[in-house]
């Protein structure tokens, strides 16, 4: 495949050197190469190829070539976690493609929109796009079963982040397989039964079906990584931890190669958990640190993307408001006039009453300020006292903390009554916003040990992986 791609480039470069442009036929031919590159996991090569083809198509006014290239660039960017850039290319493609002229391209656009918003946890918008794609698939003749099945599968994945995830996810996974079988979809269904339904027999059955279909279907590198991960999950659930580690590592290697950041993060977490089951604490901690660091970097990337998306959404709303402003101007003017009249009447009424109440209000405000200052002073004194007890590793630290902040430990014990005093003390220090370094110093342990204790605490309290433990505890 690599030699074929090199020959293709050798064919292209002489044309460029002679200042000749691609023809539509040449562009269509080269576009076919992108499918093989994606299948082989050569995402960067595929990305560069499509960027070049978008530019060449634009030079000869080949709009269809430009649209296809934009859609494929957006798809690759979505695959490697660059969701903001992916959405920008989708917006460009969306303006060029109409449902009437090319419904299949429009379906692909809806699919990638849905996957981007699902990854960014904007679930309602994600499901809306998948529904658009599903409706459009059903209206095309003949129905493209592969695209429809992909839509069902992606919609099932999006539902995992909703309250009704169990029923809806399973319904759409089965719809996806019923529409068009594939090894990847059976692996996804097996994973579902391993992680959500906890049914090893069903998972084994679907993985066997997956292996059977792999004899007849070509599998992309990404799909191969998911299948390997599903097999590892099965080994882990049946106690064959060494085999699970081997398959997780194979899946992780592929994810690194094709830059699938979410799958890399998940593999780190799963390997840490499996090494913990093997009682290999050093290895478990090593992968836990990798998972934590990778999670932080991904969360920061998503937060940045999400902020910009929100700003773009606000701009869209402003544009929509501008378009309707002329039609609403009369009603708006009447509303403003009526509001002014009401304000004048209310102001006149309350101005008369205010003269008699102003002295009393000032007294109340002054008293509130005094109480607020006293409360702040008490809080500062309590915090200073607790900090001193923590620094001295005083056994009475937890007792004093419970006296000052009784609700915190009560709420924690409601969540998990089996929490011991050392875990409650750690929670108290986190609640007081002590850093991991501070906690390690006060309790005479290494910072890595504090990180491990935090991770175990997250599991006992069932704190979601995307939640900051400090913010979560403060929210009790």
Short mmCIF file of C-alpha atoms in Angstrom, two decimals:
data_model
loop_
_atom_site.label_atom_id
_atom_site.label_comp_id
_atom_site.label_asym_id
_atom_site.label_seq_id
_atom_site.Cartn_x
_atom_site.Cartn_y
_atom_site.Cartn_z
CA UNK A 1 0.00 0.00 0.00
CA UNK A 2 2.86 2.33 0.95
CA UNK A 3 4.60 1.72 -2.39
CA UNK A 4 1.34 2.38 -4.21
CA UNK A 5 0.92 5.72 -2.40
CA UNK A 6 4.52 6.72 -3.23
CA UNK A 7 3.93 5.93 -6.91
CA UNK A 8 0.79 8.05 -6.76
CA UNK A 9 2.75 11.02 -5.41
CA UNK A 10 5.47 10.52 -8.04
CA UNK A 11 2.73 10.77 -10.63
CA UNK A 12 1.36 13.96 -9.07
CA UNK A 13 4.59 15.90 -8.54
CA UNK A 14 5.55 16.19 -12.24
CA UNK A 15 2.13 17.73 -12.87
CA UNK A 16 2.71 20.28 -10.11
CA UNK A 17 6.24 21.02 -11.34
CA UNK A 18 4.86 21.80 -14.77
CA UNK A 19 2.22 24.09 -13.24
CA UNK A 20 -0.53 21.75 -14.43
CA UNK A 21 -3.74 21.27 -12.48
CA UNK A 22 -5.40 18.00 -11.55
CA UNK A 23 -8.37 16.95 -13.65
CA UNK A 24 -11.64 15.91 -12.00
CA UNK A 25 -10.92 12.32 -13.00
CA UNK A 26 -7.49 12.43 -11.35
CA UNK A 27 -8.94 13.94 -8.19
CA UNK A 28 -11.66 11.27 -7.97
CA UNK A 29 -9.00 8.58 -8.46
CA UNK A 30 -6.73 9.98 -5.74
CA UNK A 31 -9.66 10.34 -3.33
CA UNK A 32 -10.02 6.56 -3.41
CA UNK A 33 -6.52 6.23 -1.90
CA UNK A 34 -7.70 7.92 1.29
CA UNK A 35 -9.88 4.90 2.17
CA UNK A 36 -6.83 2.62 2.17
CA UNK A 37 -4.79 5.07 4.21
CA UNK A 38 -7.51 5.27 6.87
CA UNK A 39 -7.82 1.48 6.94
CA UNK A 40 -4.07 1.19 7.53
CA UNK A 41 -4.16 3.80 10.31
CA UNK A 42 -2.11 6.36 8.35
CA UNK A 43 -4.27 9.26 9.45
CA UNK A 44 -1.66 11.99 8.99
CA UNK A 45 -0.97 10.87 5.41
CA UNK A 46 -4.72 10.82 4.73
CA UNK A 47 -5.12 14.28 6.25
CA UNK A 48 -2.34 15.81 4.11
CA UNK A 49 -3.71 14.11 1.00
CA UNK A 50 -7.20 15.55 1.51
CA UNK A 51 -5.89 19.05 2.27
CA UNK A 52 -3.96 18.97 -1.02
CA UNK A 53 -6.99 17.67 -2.92
CA UNK A 54 -9.24 20.38 -1.42
CA UNK A 55 -6.83 23.04 -2.71
CA UNK A 56 -6.49 21.44 -6.14
CA UNK A 57 -10.28 20.99 -6.47
CA UNK A 58 -10.81 24.65 -5.61
CA UNK A 59 -8.37 25.72 -8.35
CA UNK A 60 -10.45 24.00 -11.04
CA UNK A 61 -13.81 24.95 -9.43
CA UNK A 62 -14.62 21.29 -8.69
CA UNK A 63 -17.07 21.88 -5.80
CA UNK A 64 -17.85 18.21 -5.27
CA UNK A 65 -14.14 17.43 -4.84
CA UNK A 66 -13.79 20.30 -2.35
CA UNK A 67 -16.83 19.12 -0.36
CA UNK A 68 -15.66 15.50 -0.18
CA UNK A 69 -12.17 16.59 0.89
CA UNK A 70 -13.59 18.87 3.62
CA UNK A 71 -15.82 16.08 4.93
CA UNK A 72 -12.92 13.61 5.03
CA UNK A 73 -10.65 16.16 6.74
CA UNK A 74 -13.39 16.73 9.34
CA UNK A 75 -13.74 12.97 9.84
CA UNK A 76 -10.00 12.48 10.43
CA UNK A 77 -9.82 15.45 12.82
CA UNK A 78 -12.77 14.01 14.75
CA UNK A 79 -11.00 10.62 14.93
CA UNK A 80 -7.87 12.16 16.49
CA UNK A 81 -9.79 14.34 18.95
CA UNK A 82 -9.40 17.72 17.20
CA UNK A 83 -13.11 18.44 17.46
CA UNK A 84 -13.08 22.22 17.10
CA UNK A 85 -11.12 22.09 13.85
CA UNK A 86 -13.32 19.24 12.67
CA UNK A 87 -16.43 21.37 13.21
CA UNK A 88 -14.88 24.25 11.23
CA UNK A 89 -14.35 22.02 8.18
CA UNK A 90 -17.86 20.57 8.60
CA UNK A 91 -19.31 24.08 8.52
CA UNK A 92 -17.47 24.72 5.23
CA UNK A 93 -18.75 21.45 3.75
CA UNK A 94 -22.27 21.94 5.06
CA UNK A 95 -22.60 25.23 3.14
CA UNK A 96 -21.66 23.50 -0.12
CA UNK A 97 -23.73 20.30 0.16
CA UNK A 98 -27.51 20.23 -0.15
CA UNK A 99 -29.86 17.40 0.77
CA UNK A 100 -31.44 17.54 -2.68
CA UNK A 101 -28.23 17.28 -4.72
CA UNK A 102 -26.24 14.82 -2.59
CA UNK A 103 -28.13 13.27 0.35
CA UNK A 104 -25.37 10.72 1.08
CA UNK A 105 -22.77 13.44 1.62
CA UNK A 106 -25.25 15.27 3.84
CA UNK A 107 -25.74 12.12 5.90
CA UNK A 108 -21.97 11.86 6.40
CA UNK A 109 -21.89 15.50 7.54
CA UNK A 110 -24.66 14.84 10.08
CA UNK A 111 -22.80 11.77 11.33
CA UNK A 112 -19.52 13.63 11.94
CA UNK A 113 -21.38 16.54 13.58
CA UNK A 114 -23.02 14.04 15.93
CA UNK A 115 -19.74 12.31 16.80
CA UNK A 116 -18.00 15.62 17.54
CA UNK A 117 -20.75 16.86 19.84
CA UNK A 118 -20.98 13.46 21.53
CA UNK A 119 -17.24 13.55 22.29
CA UNK A 120 -17.66 17.09 23.67
CA UNK A 121 -20.55 15.90 25.89
CA UNK A 122 -23.11 18.11 24.14
CA UNK A 123 -25.41 15.11 24.00
CA UNK A 124 -28.74 16.69 23.00
CA UNK A 125 -27.20 18.36 19.95
CA UNK A 126 -25.36 15.13 19.12
CA UNK A 127 -28.55 13.05 19.16
CA UNK A 128 -30.37 15.70 17.11
CA UNK A 129 -27.79 15.32 14.32
CA UNK A 130 -27.94 11.52 14.45
CA UNK A 131 -31.74 11.70 14.19
CA UNK A 132 -31.40 13.95 11.12
CA UNK A 133 -29.03 11.43 9.56
CA UNK A 134 -31.28 8.47 10.33
CA UNK A 135 -34.35 10.22 8.88
CA UNK A 136 -32.44 11.15 5.73
CA UNK A 137 -31.05 7.61 5.37
CA UNK A 138 -34.56 6.18 5.43
CA UNK A 139 -35.70 8.65 2.75
CA UNK A 140 -32.94 7.76 0.26
CA UNK A 141 -33.59 5.09 -2.33
CA UNK A 142 -32.08 2.58 -2.10
CA UNK A 143 -31.32 2.89 1.62
CA UNK A 144 -27.59 2.88 2.36
CA UNK A 145 -27.50 0.25 5.12
CA UNK A 146 -23.87 0.90 6.02
CA UNK A 147 -24.52 4.59 6.74
CA UNK A 148 -27.77 3.84 8.56
CA UNK A 149 -26.05 1.22 10.73
CA UNK A 150 -23.27 3.69 11.57
CA UNK A 151 -25.89 6.24 12.61
CA UNK A 152 -27.59 3.74 14.94
CA UNK A 153 -24.24 2.69 16.43
CA UNK A 154 -23.12 6.30 17.04
CA UNK A 155 -26.49 7.22 18.52
CA UNK A 156 -26.20 4.26 20.91
CA UNK A 157 -22.81 5.55 22.01
CA UNK A 158 -24.21 9.05 22.61
CA UNK A 159 -27.01 7.66 24.81
CA UNK A 160 -24.41 6.23 27.22
CA UNK A 161 -24.07 9.76 28.62
CA UNK A 162 -27.82 10.13 29.31
CA UNK A 163 -30.07 8.99 32.17
CA UNK A 164 -31.86 6.37 30.05
CA UNK A 165 -28.60 4.94 28.72
CA UNK A 166 -29.34 1.26 29.40
CA UNK A 167 -32.47 0.75 27.32
CA UNK A 168 -31.72 3.25 24.55
CA UNK A 169 -28.10 2.16 24.05
CA UNK A 170 -29.01 -1.50 23.75
CA UNK A 171 -31.93 -0.79 21.40
CA UNK A 172 -29.78 1.15 18.94
CA UNK A 173 -26.84 -1.28 19.12
CA UNK A 174 -29.18 -4.11 18.06
CA UNK A 175 -30.69 -1.89 15.35
CA UNK A 176 -27.17 -1.21 14.03
CA UNK A 177 -26.34 -4.92 13.80
CA UNK A 178 -29.73 -5.81 12.34
CA UNK A 179 -29.25 -3.16 9.64
CA UNK A 180 -25.73 -4.30 8.73
CA UNK A 181 -23.46 -6.78 10.50
CA UNK A 182 -19.79 -6.02 11.10
CA UNK A 183 -17.05 -7.35 13.43
CA UNK A 184 -16.71 -3.89 15.00
CA UNK A 185 -20.39 -3.63 15.95
CA UNK A 186 -20.37 -7.08 17.55
CA UNK A 187 -17.28 -6.05 19.53
CA UNK A 188 -19.06 -2.87 20.70
CA UNK A 189 -22.08 -4.95 21.77
CA UNK A 190 -19.78 -7.39 23.61
CA UNK A 191 -18.16 -4.46 25.43
CA UNK A 192 -21.61 -3.23 26.42
CA UNK A 193 -22.43 -6.56 28.08
CA UNK A 194 -19.06 -6.57 29.83
CA UNK A 195 -19.22 -2.99 31.14
CA UNK A 196 -22.93 -2.24 31.61
CA UNK A 197 -25.06 -5.37 31.66
CA UNK A 198 -22.29 -7.59 33.14
CA UNK A 199 -23.17 -10.75 31.23
CA UNK A 200 -20.10 -12.80 30.23
CA UNK A 201 -22.11 -15.37 28.31
CA UNK A 202 -23.65 -12.74 26.01
CA UNK A 203 -20.27 -11.01 25.62
CA UNK A 204 -18.59 -14.30 24.67
CA UNK A 205 -21.31 -15.05 22.15
CA UNK A 206 -20.98 -11.66 20.44
CA UNK A 207 -17.17 -11.84 20.42
CA UNK A 208 -17.34 -15.26 18.77
CA UNK A 209 -19.61 -13.76 16.13
CA UNK A 210 -17.12 -10.92 15.74
CA UNK A 211 -14.23 -13.37 15.12
CA UNK A 212 -16.35 -15.29 12.63
CA UNK A 213 -17.10 -12.15 10.59
CA UNK A 214 -13.44 -11.06 10.67
CA UNK A 215 -12.72 -13.97 8.32
CA UNK A 216 -14.93 -12.31 5.69
CA UNK A 217 -14.49 -8.57 6.32
CA UNK A 218 -11.54 -6.17 6.19
CA UNK A 219 -11.11 -4.40 9.52
CA UNK A 220 -9.67 -0.91 9.97
CA UNK A 221 -6.88 -0.31 12.48
CA UNK A 222 -9.24 1.60 14.77
CA UNK A 223 -11.86 -1.16 14.67
CA UNK A 224 -9.10 -3.71 15.33
CA UNK A 225 -8.10 -1.79 18.48
CA UNK A 226 -11.70 -1.88 19.77
CA UNK A 227 -12.00 -5.61 19.05
CA UNK A 228 -8.74 -6.29 20.91
CA UNK A 229 -9.98 -4.18 23.81
CA UNK A 230 -13.26 -6.12 23.95
CA UNK A 231 -11.34 -9.42 24.05
CA UNK A 232 -9.15 -8.03 26.85
CA UNK A 233 -12.25 -6.97 28.79
CA UNK A 234 -13.60 -10.51 28.53
CA UNK A 235 -10.33 -12.00 29.78
CA UNK A 236 -10.34 -9.51 32.66
CA UNK A 237 -13.92 -10.36 33.64
CA UNK A 238 -13.09 -14.11 33.69
CA UNK A 239 -9.92 -13.67 35.76
CA UNK A 240 -7.35 -14.27 33.01
CA UNK A 241 -5.52 -11.03 33.85
CA UNK A 242 -2.23 -11.74 32.07
CA UNK A 243 -4.02 -12.40 28.78
CA UNK A 244 -6.06 -9.23 29.34
CA UNK A 245 -2.88 -7.16 29.79
CA UNK A 246 -1.47 -8.57 26.54
CA UNK A 247 -4.59 -7.63 24.54
CA UNK A 248 -4.86 -4.20 26.19
CA UNK A 249 -1.25 -3.52 25.17
CA UNK A 250 -1.95 -4.52 21.54
CA UNK A 251 -4.98 -2.21 21.50
CA UNK A 252 -2.95 0.60 23.11
CA UNK A 253 -0.17 0.26 20.51
CA UNK A 254 -2.66 0.70 17.66
CA UNK A 255 -4.31 3.68 19.42
CA UNK A 256 -0.92 5.36 19.77
CA UNK A 257 -0.19 4.72 16.10
CA UNK A 258 -3.44 6.28 14.86
CA UNK A 259 -3.57 8.95 17.62
CA UNK A 260 -6.92 7.88 19.14
CA UNK A 261 -6.53 9.85 22.36
CA UNK A 262 -9.73 8.75 24.09
CA UNK A 263 -8.89 5.08 23.50
CA UNK A 264 -5.33 5.65 24.78
CA UNK A 265 -6.72 7.17 27.99
CA UNK A 266 -9.19 4.29 28.44
CA UNK A 267 -6.45 1.68 27.86
CA UNK A 268 -4.31 3.28 30.58
CA UNK A 269 -7.20 3.09 33.03
CA UNK A 270 -8.06 -0.52 32.17
CA UNK A 271 -4.42 -1.62 32.42
CA UNK A 272 -4.05 0.09 35.82
CA UNK A 273 -7.15 -1.74 37.09
CA UNK A 274 -5.92 -5.09 35.73
CA UNK A 275 -2.44 -4.73 37.24
CA UNK A 276 -4.14 -3.91 40.54
CA UNK A 277 -6.04 -7.19 40.28
CA UNK A 278 -2.70 -8.92 39.64
CA UNK A 279 -1.42 -7.22 42.83
CA UNK A 280 1.35 -5.53 40.84
CA UNK A 281 1.06 -2.20 42.66
CA UNK A 282 4.02 -0.52 40.94
CA UNK A 283 2.64 -1.22 37.44
CA UNK A 284 -0.87 -0.26 38.50
CA UNK A 285 0.37 3.06 39.85
CA UNK A 286 2.44 3.68 36.70
CA UNK A 287 -0.59 3.37 34.43
CA UNK A 288 -2.80 5.25 36.88
CA UNK A 289 -0.41 8.23 36.65
CA UNK A 290 -0.45 7.99 32.85
CA UNK A 291 -4.26 7.89 32.88
CA UNK A 292 -4.51 10.89 35.22
CA UNK A 293 -2.07 13.00 33.21
CA UNK A 294 -3.72 12.06 29.90
CA UNK A 295 -7.19 12.80 31.31
CA UNK A 296 -6.11 16.27 32.40
CA UNK A 297 -4.69 17.11 28.97
CA UNK A 298 -7.79 15.82 27.14
CA UNK A 299 -10.17 17.61 29.53
CA UNK A 300 -8.28 20.87 29.00
CA UNK A 301 -8.50 20.41 25.21
CA UNK A 302 -12.23 19.68 25.37
CA UNK A 303 -12.88 22.60 27.72
CA UNK A 304 -11.14 24.96 25.31
CA UNK A 305 -13.11 23.57 22.37
CA UNK A 306 -16.36 23.73 24.33
CA UNK A 307 -15.84 27.38 25.29
CA UNK A 308 -15.33 28.35 21.66
CA UNK A 309 -18.35 26.30 20.56
CA UNK A 310 -20.49 28.09 23.12
CA UNK A 311 -19.25 31.45 21.84
CA UNK A 312 -20.04 30.38 18.28
CA UNK A 313 -23.49 29.29 19.39
CA UNK A 314 -24.09 32.68 20.98
CA UNK A 315 -23.03 34.35 17.74
CA UNK A 316 -25.50 32.15 15.83
CA UNK A 317 -28.24 33.26 18.20
CA UNK A 318 -27.31 36.89 17.67
CA UNK A 319 -27.44 36.44 13.90
CA UNK A 320 -30.85 34.79 14.16
CA UNK A 321 -32.09 37.61 16.35
CA UNK A 322 -30.85 40.18 13.84
CA UNK A 323 -32.82 38.51 11.04
CA UNK A 324 -36.07 38.64 12.99
CA UNK A 325 -35.55 42.08 14.50
CA UNK A 326 -37.47 43.98 11.80
CA UNK A 327 -40.55 41.80 12.22
CA UNK A 328 -40.48 42.21 15.99
CA UNK A 329 -39.63 45.93 16.13
CA UNK A 330 -43.22 47.14 16.64
CA UNK A 331 -43.93 44.70 19.49
CA UNK A 332 -40.55 45.48 21.00
CA UNK A 333 -41.25 49.23 20.92
CA UNK A 334 -44.65 48.78 22.54
CA UNK A 335 -43.10 46.56 25.23
CA UNK A 336 -40.41 49.15 25.97
CA UNK A 337 -42.98 51.95 26.21
CA UNK A 338 -45.21 49.89 28.48
CA UNK A 339 -42.24 48.94 30.65
CA UNK A 340 -41.25 52.61 31.02
CA UNK A 341 -44.77 53.54 32.13
CA UNK A 342 -44.84 50.68 34.67
CA UNK A 343 -41.40 51.64 36.01
CA UNK A 344 -42.47 55.27 36.43
CA UNK A 345 -45.58 54.26 38.35
CA UNK A 346 -43.71 51.77 40.55
CA UNK A 347 -40.89 54.25 41.17
CA UNK A 348 -43.33 56.94 42.24
CA UNK A 349 -45.10 54.57 44.61
CA UNK A 350 -41.99 53.16 46.23
CA UNK A 351 -40.27 56.54 46.46
CA UNK A 352 -42.97 57.67 48.84
CA UNK A 353 -42.55 54.60 50.99
CA UNK A 354 -38.77 54.61 50.90
CA UNK A 355 -38.48 57.86 52.85
CA UNK A 356 -40.08 56.23 55.89
CA UNK A 357 -38.17 52.94 55.58
CA UNK A 358 -34.68 54.16 54.71
CA UNK A 359 -33.48 54.52 58.30
CA UNK A 360 -34.66 51.06 59.27
CA UNK A 361 -33.02 49.51 56.19
CA UNK A 362 -29.74 51.17 56.94
CA UNK A 363 -29.79 49.70 60.45
CA UNK A 364 -30.51 46.21 59.07
CA UNK A 365 -27.74 46.51 56.49
CA UNK A 366 -25.25 47.65 59.11
CA UNK A 367 -26.19 44.75 61.39
CA UNK A 368 -25.77 42.29 58.52
CA UNK A 369 -22.33 43.68 57.78
CA UNK A 370 -21.31 43.24 61.42
CA UNK A 371 -22.61 39.63 61.42
CA UNK A 372 -20.83 38.92 58.12
CA UNK A 373 -17.52 40.26 59.48
CA UNK A 374 -17.89 38.15 62.62
CA UNK A 375 -18.65 35.04 60.56
CA UNK A 376 -15.61 35.63 58.32
CA UNK A 377 -13.43 36.00 61.39
CA UNK A 378 -14.74 32.73 62.86
CA UNK A 379 -14.18 30.88 59.57
CA UNK A 380 -10.61 32.21 59.31
CA UNK A 381 -9.87 31.22 62.90
CA UNK A 382 -11.33 27.72 62.35
CA UNK A 383 -9.32 27.23 59.15
CA UNK A 384 -6.11 28.36 60.90
CA UNK A 385 -6.78 25.92 63.73
CA UNK A 386 -7.44 22.99 61.35
CA UNK A 387 -4.34 23.81 59.28
CA UNK A 388 -2.24 23.73 62.43
CA UNK A 389 -3.68 20.37 63.49
CA UNK A 390 -3.09 18.92 60.00
CA UNK A 391 0.51 20.16 59.84
CA UNK A 392 1.22 18.46 63.20
CA UNK A 393 -0.57 15.28 62.06
CA UNK A 394 -2.66 15.67 65.20
CA UNK A 395 -5.15 12.77 65.75
CA UNK A 396 -7.77 15.32 66.80
CA UNK A 397 -7.75 16.90 63.30
CA UNK A 398 -10.69 14.80 62.07
CA UNK A 399 -12.67 15.27 65.31
CA UNK A 400 -12.26 19.05 65.14
CA UNK A 401 -13.11 19.10 61.43
CA UNK A 402 -16.38 17.24 62.14
CA UNK A 403 -17.23 19.71 64.89
CA UNK A 404 -16.71 22.69 62.58
CA UNK A 405 -18.11 21.17 59.38
CA UNK A 406 -20.45 18.35 60.55
CA UNK A 407 -22.36 18.01 57.27
CA UNK A 408 -19.32 17.01 55.18
CA UNK A 409 -18.56 13.67 56.86
CA UNK A 410 -22.28 12.92 57.24
CA UNK A 411 -22.80 13.24 53.48
CA UNK A 412 -19.69 11.15 52.72
CA UNK A 413 -20.84 8.33 55.01
CA UNK A 414 -24.26 8.37 53.36
CA UNK A 415 -22.53 7.66 50.04
CA UNK A 416 -20.24 4.97 51.50
CA UNK A 417 -20.75 3.98 55.17
CA UNK A 418 -17.57 1.85 55.01
CA UNK A 419 -15.21 4.83 54.80
CA UNK A 420 -12.54 4.62 57.52
CA UNK A 421 -11.10 7.55 59.50
CA UNK A 422 -7.96 7.82 57.35
CA UNK A 423 -10.13 8.19 54.25
CA UNK A 424 -12.35 10.75 55.99
CA UNK A 425 -9.24 12.67 57.02
CA UNK A 426 -8.05 12.68 53.39
CA UNK A 427 -11.48 13.95 52.32
CA UNK A 428 -11.27 16.68 54.97
CA UNK A 429 -7.85 17.82 53.71
CA UNK A 430 -9.09 17.87 50.11
CA UNK A 431 -12.21 19.79 51.22
CA UNK A 432 -9.90 22.34 52.87
CA UNK A 433 -8.15 22.66 49.48
CA UNK A 434 -4.79 21.23 50.62
CA UNK A 435 -2.67 20.23 47.61
CA UNK A 436 -1.34 16.68 47.13
CA UNK A 437 2.11 17.97 48.11
CA UNK A 438 0.73 19.49 51.34
CA UNK A 439 -1.14 16.29 52.22
CA UNK A 440 1.98 14.22 51.59
CA UNK A 441 4.03 16.52 53.86
CA UNK A 442 1.47 16.53 56.68
CA UNK A 443 0.93 12.74 56.64
CA UNK A 444 4.59 11.81 56.06
CA UNK A 445 4.06 9.93 52.76
CA UNK A 446 5.16 10.38 49.15
CA UNK A 447 3.05 12.53 46.73
CA UNK A 448 2.55 9.44 44.53
CA UNK A 449 0.97 7.64 47.48
CA UNK A 450 -1.46 10.55 47.91
CA UNK A 451 -2.40 10.31 44.20
CA UNK A 452 -3.06 6.57 44.59
CA UNK A 453 -5.19 7.20 47.70
CA UNK A 454 -7.15 9.85 45.80
CA UNK A 455 -7.82 7.41 42.97
CA UNK A 456 -9.07 4.72 45.37
CA UNK A 457 -11.18 7.33 47.14
CA UNK A 458 -12.76 8.33 43.80
CA UNK A 459 -13.73 4.68 43.26
CA UNK A 460 -15.23 4.30 46.74
CA UNK A 461 -17.25 7.51 46.38
CA UNK A 462 -18.08 6.76 42.74
CA UNK A 463 -16.83 10.17 41.60
CA UNK A 464 -17.07 10.44 37.76
CA UNK A 465 -13.68 10.52 36.01
CA UNK A 466 -14.44 13.88 34.40
CA UNK A 467 -15.19 15.53 37.78
CA UNK A 468 -12.55 17.39 39.77
CA UNK A 469 -12.38 15.73 43.20
CA UNK A 470 -11.91 19.11 44.94
CA UNK A 471 -15.00 20.63 43.28
CA UNK A 472 -17.03 17.45 43.88
CA UNK A 473 -16.32 17.41 47.63
CA UNK A 474 -17.05 21.14 47.92
CA UNK A 475 -20.42 20.49 46.30
CA UNK A 476 -21.58 18.10 49.03
#
